[in-house]
Amino acid sequence: MTNHETHTTESRLQRGIRALAQIDGEAGQKVVDSLADIAPDFATYLLEFPFGDIYSRPGLDLRAREIATIAALAAMGNAAPQLKVHIEAGLNVGLERGEIVEILMQMAVYAGFPAALNGLFAAREVFNHRDGLASAA
Amino acid sequence: MTNHETHTTESRLQRGIRALAQIDGEAGQKVVDSLADIAPDFATYLLEFPFGDIYSRPGLDLRAREIATIAALAAMGNAAPQLKVHIEAGLNVGLERGEIVEILMQMAVYAGFPAALNGLFAAREVFNHRDGLASAA
Amino acid sequence: MTNHETHTTESRLQRGIRALAQIDGEAGQKVVDSLADIAPDFATYLLEFPFGDIYSRPGLDLRAREIATIAALAAMGNAAPQLKVHIEAGLNVGLERGEIVEILMQMAVYAGFPAALNGLFAAREVFNHRDGLASAA
Amino acid sequence: MTNHETHTTESRLQRGIRALAQIDGEAGQKVVDSLADIAPDFATYLLEFPFGDIYSRPGLDLRAREIATIAALAAMGNAAPQLKVHIEAGLNVGLERGEIVEILMQMAVYAGFPAALNGLFAAREVFNHRDGLASAA
Amino acid sequence: MTNHETHTTESRLQRGIRALAQIDGEAGQKVVDSLADIAPDFATYLLEFPFGDIYSRPGLDLRAREIATIAALAAMGNAAPQLKVHIEAGLNVGLERGEIVEILMQMAVYAGFPAALNGLFAAREVFNHRDGLASAA
Amino acid sequence: MTNHETHTTESRLQRGIRALAQIDGEAGQKVVDSLADIAPDFATYLLEFPFGDIYSRPGLDLRAREIATIAALAAMGNAAPQLKVHIEAGLNVGLERGEIVEILMQMAVYAGFPAALNGLFAAREVFNHRDGLASAA
């Protein structure tokens, strides 16, 4: 389990920085940077607990973890910026666009059609942004 | 794709009944039965839309679908009976107990520690119930 | 508008007591009584603002007001005791059982199937309790 | 019951298209169109289940159904675009502006003053947009 | 207790106007003004119940009350405009910026990291706006 | 700042165990114990992050922290067991019963009357349990 084998030698913070880069890429680093002037300790906690502790655990691969996160954030419906970051993260760890669309559609069953719709519109924004970057390259 | 190949010959209701039996087993049938005296049409909708339409779609396997559902219900934190049904369903479609525990722990990051704790206690109840059934057999 | 015509002579509290009795009946009085030892002032606020101010306003009849309340409480899904009180209240102000079932079923669209299911099971409990009282009479 | 009498001859999709046009008008069609490139199947489900199944049911008129929907969306407070669509829909099916304002004010009791305030500001936006269209005609 | 001693001579509305000015300052008055054309009665209720009744009660000082309000609004995560008004209000009644940051960070434990992050970004906006006003003076 | 001064010598876990004992007393230990068979790692995280990191921070005293937690849990309304633990914790760190009642009543403004009522009933249960223990002593 690559995520886990260096646990003994790395600190939680180092492990979190590595996991954040792998999962959220630039979007994650932007969140961390944006905390610098208001709550720098919170940036540390964010790296240490969610990424250094939770996402670095063996027992569930990153693909499954992002399915869970996308579903939860779409269902709660009150964290649009984080949902977009994790749709991006889902693509980073190997989910296909069509799979993300399936997860979001399924949320209509558990959180209602508005939650599913708002999740799908967030996904469209992320996908279009990626396509724009690709065509601009 | 076995779930999907019979779409043209089966009705949505038939497909939903088959999907419900495969996913939720007895617990799902109990929910359907319990609607008989108050809202029998709603039992039909429940079979047709979530199970006949959504869970029967190709594009995301049932294991991934149950990860999404368990995460969403634990994060929302206001549907304890349905969370237990889907922890059971997760086991039915191939999730291991340890994987379900990982999903629920991860919800601490997105919905807070109380949501994760209440999800874990629901899982313990489901697991213990299964063990009781097994040891009674 | 009978609810409103005595506004000038009645206090908000008196108006609220009258509205609570008309709408929630005994169940409402039990809630007020249950606050006596922990927060008696809150019982006064409950009578004055929701019942003396809001439910006593002209511009929307009590039947429409209870449709709104039942829908909101079922959709939020975190206030089971109050949902039952207002299913009872809906019946008190003229909603038929079948209409309440329609409202609750519709919540599947906006808040998901679990919210609708839990609302329907709450309704069944209220209806059965009423039938028990009727058959015991 | 006009909504229901053609059930046997119309498909769920046809019935849903007709109900959506009657209830949500242009705003509904825009939502359906906006799904075309990301999740066309979800547009079909949206037409079939909420509109073809639920809103087309006899047993509760459209005016009562929109009271329930406006109340639920305002109370949940996490689906602003859909709340606006249904304030518009409420006007389409015969609710008066003052009645919609009453429903939203009442949500202060069940979901708090912020939910009511945000609902009222959404209503003001919809009303002003309508007035702008009227004065531009 | 200065907030309370004039209860007998002031009306609830007068007391609410005074409490709103003390707590929310200009931001509160803007909310009241913005209700004038859509729901003027709701502006009265807002002054009377939250401010004239609740915030004017002895038994908990305004500093403690704003800690509770900031925590609740950040945790619910669906009332961004009101959260900003109450971060401002917290500063008005004596909370330090660092204390508000602590409250918001703590919400990661109870409502998840996205709720805490969105609360912190709201605080940064309020703090920056204050600094801009100060430097412009 | 007594909570903080030993940071360099204590581990996060040790600090968390100490903070949990001080704040939640027996109720906290019970939660930790109840995780032993289902998710022992989660008990460690619970001690380390909320208690070892957050509650042990200087910058906000424990009384203020419990005001925030009680408010948040009552407002969210979906974590009854944790709300009771923290009403108990509030008493442990110096909040008076009357102050807790004020916090809960105030939640009517931000999360609605049902959230406040259910919070008050939770408080009554905790207070009565304490009185029972006292009279049994």
PDB file of C-alpha atoms in Angstrom, chain A residues 1-29 32 43-58 62 66 89 92-93:
ATOM      1  CA  MET A   1       0.000   0.000   0.000  1.00  0.00           C
ATOM      2  CA  THR A   2       2.013   2.967  -1.307  1.00  0.00           C
ATOM      3  CA  ASN A   3       0.086   5.573   0.652  1.00  0.00           C
ATOM      4  CA  HIS A   4       0.883   3.927   3.894  1.00  0.00           C
ATOM      5  CA  GLU A   5       4.333   2.367   3.771  1.00  0.00           C
ATOM      6  CA  THR A   6       6.195   5.529   4.700  1.00  0.00           C
ATOM      7  CA  HIS A   7       4.064   6.236   7.795  1.00  0.00           C
ATOM      8  CA  THR A   8       6.808   5.543  10.231  1.00  0.00           C
ATOM      9  CA  THR A   9       9.369   7.844   8.671  1.00  0.00           C
ATOM     10  CA  GLU A  10       7.140  10.729   7.494  1.00  0.00           C
ATOM     11  CA  SER A  11       5.381  13.160   9.824  1.00  0.00           C
ATOM     12  CA  ARG A  12       1.591  13.531   9.512  1.00  0.00           C
ATOM     13  CA  LEU A  13       2.151  16.925   7.949  1.00  0.00           C
ATOM     14  CA  GLN A  14       4.580  15.620   5.318  1.00  0.00           C
ATOM     15  CA  ARG A  15       2.270  12.742   4.533  1.00  0.00           C
ATOM     16  CA  GLY A  16      -0.668  15.176   4.273  1.00  0.00           C
ATOM     17  CA  ILE A  17       1.195  17.495   1.916  1.00  0.00           C
ATOM     18  CA  ARG A  18       2.007  14.539  -0.321  1.00  0.00           C
ATOM     19  CA  ALA A  19      -1.567  13.200  -0.249  1.00  0.00           C
ATOM     20  CA  LEU A  20      -3.075  16.631  -0.927  1.00  0.00           C
ATOM     21  CA  ALA A  21      -0.819  17.107  -3.965  1.00  0.00           C
ATOM     22  CA  GLN A  22      -1.744  13.665  -5.293  1.00  0.00           C
ATOM     23  CA  ILE A  23      -5.503  14.052  -4.722  1.00  0.00           C
ATOM     24  CA  ASP A  24      -6.442  17.701  -5.066  1.00  0.00           C
ATOM     25  CA  GLY A  25      -3.488  18.988  -7.080  1.00  0.00           C
ATOM     26  CA  GLU A  26      -3.337  22.755  -7.534  1.00  0.00           C
ATOM     27  CA  ALA A  27      -6.844  23.315  -6.220  1.00  0.00           C
ATOM     28  CA  GLY A  28      -5.856  21.882  -2.839  1.00  0.00           C
ATOM     29  CA  GLN A  29      -2.722  23.997  -2.634  1.00  0.00           C
ATOM     30  CA  VAL A  32      -4.051  25.918   1.864  1.00  0.00           C
ATOM     31  CA  ALA A  43      -4.073  24.875   6.972  1.00  0.00           C
ATOM     32  CA  THR A  44      -1.847  22.617   9.064  1.00  0.00           C
ATOM     33  CA  TYR A  45      -4.822  20.767  10.561  1.00  0.00           C
ATOM     34  CA  LEU A  46      -6.321  20.357   7.075  1.00  0.00           C
ATOM     35  CA  LEU A  47      -3.123  18.782   5.821  1.00  0.00           C
ATOM     36  CA  GLU A  48      -2.645  16.633   8.926  1.00  0.00           C
ATOM     37  CA  PHE A  49      -6.083  15.201   9.715  1.00  0.00           C
ATOM     38  CA  PRO A  50      -8.012  14.771   6.447  1.00  0.00           C
ATOM     39  CA  PHE A  51      -4.980  14.163   4.262  1.00  0.00           C
ATOM     40  CA  GLY A  52      -2.229  12.936   6.590  1.00  0.00           C
ATOM     41  CA  ASP A  53      -4.551  10.722   8.657  1.00  0.00           C
ATOM     42  CA  ILE A  54      -7.719   9.796   6.748  1.00  0.00           C
ATOM     43  CA  TYR A  55      -6.885   9.767   3.025  1.00  0.00           C
ATOM     44  CA  SER A  56      -3.524   8.108   3.788  1.00  0.00           C
ATOM     45  CA  ARG A  57      -5.118   5.126   5.497  1.00  0.00           C
ATOM     46  CA  PRO A  58      -4.986   1.759   3.789  1.00  0.00           C
ATOM     47  CA  LEU A  62      -8.489   6.812  -3.240  1.00  0.00           C
ATOM     48  CA  GLU A  66     -13.500  10.255  -3.691  1.00  0.00           C
ATOM     49  CA  ALA A  89      -9.921  15.267  -7.238  1.00  0.00           C
ATOM     50  CA  ASN A  92      -7.207  13.053 -10.558  1.00  0.00           C
ATOM     51  CA  VAL A  93      -7.461   9.665  -8.841  1.00  0.00           C
TER      52      VAL A  93
END
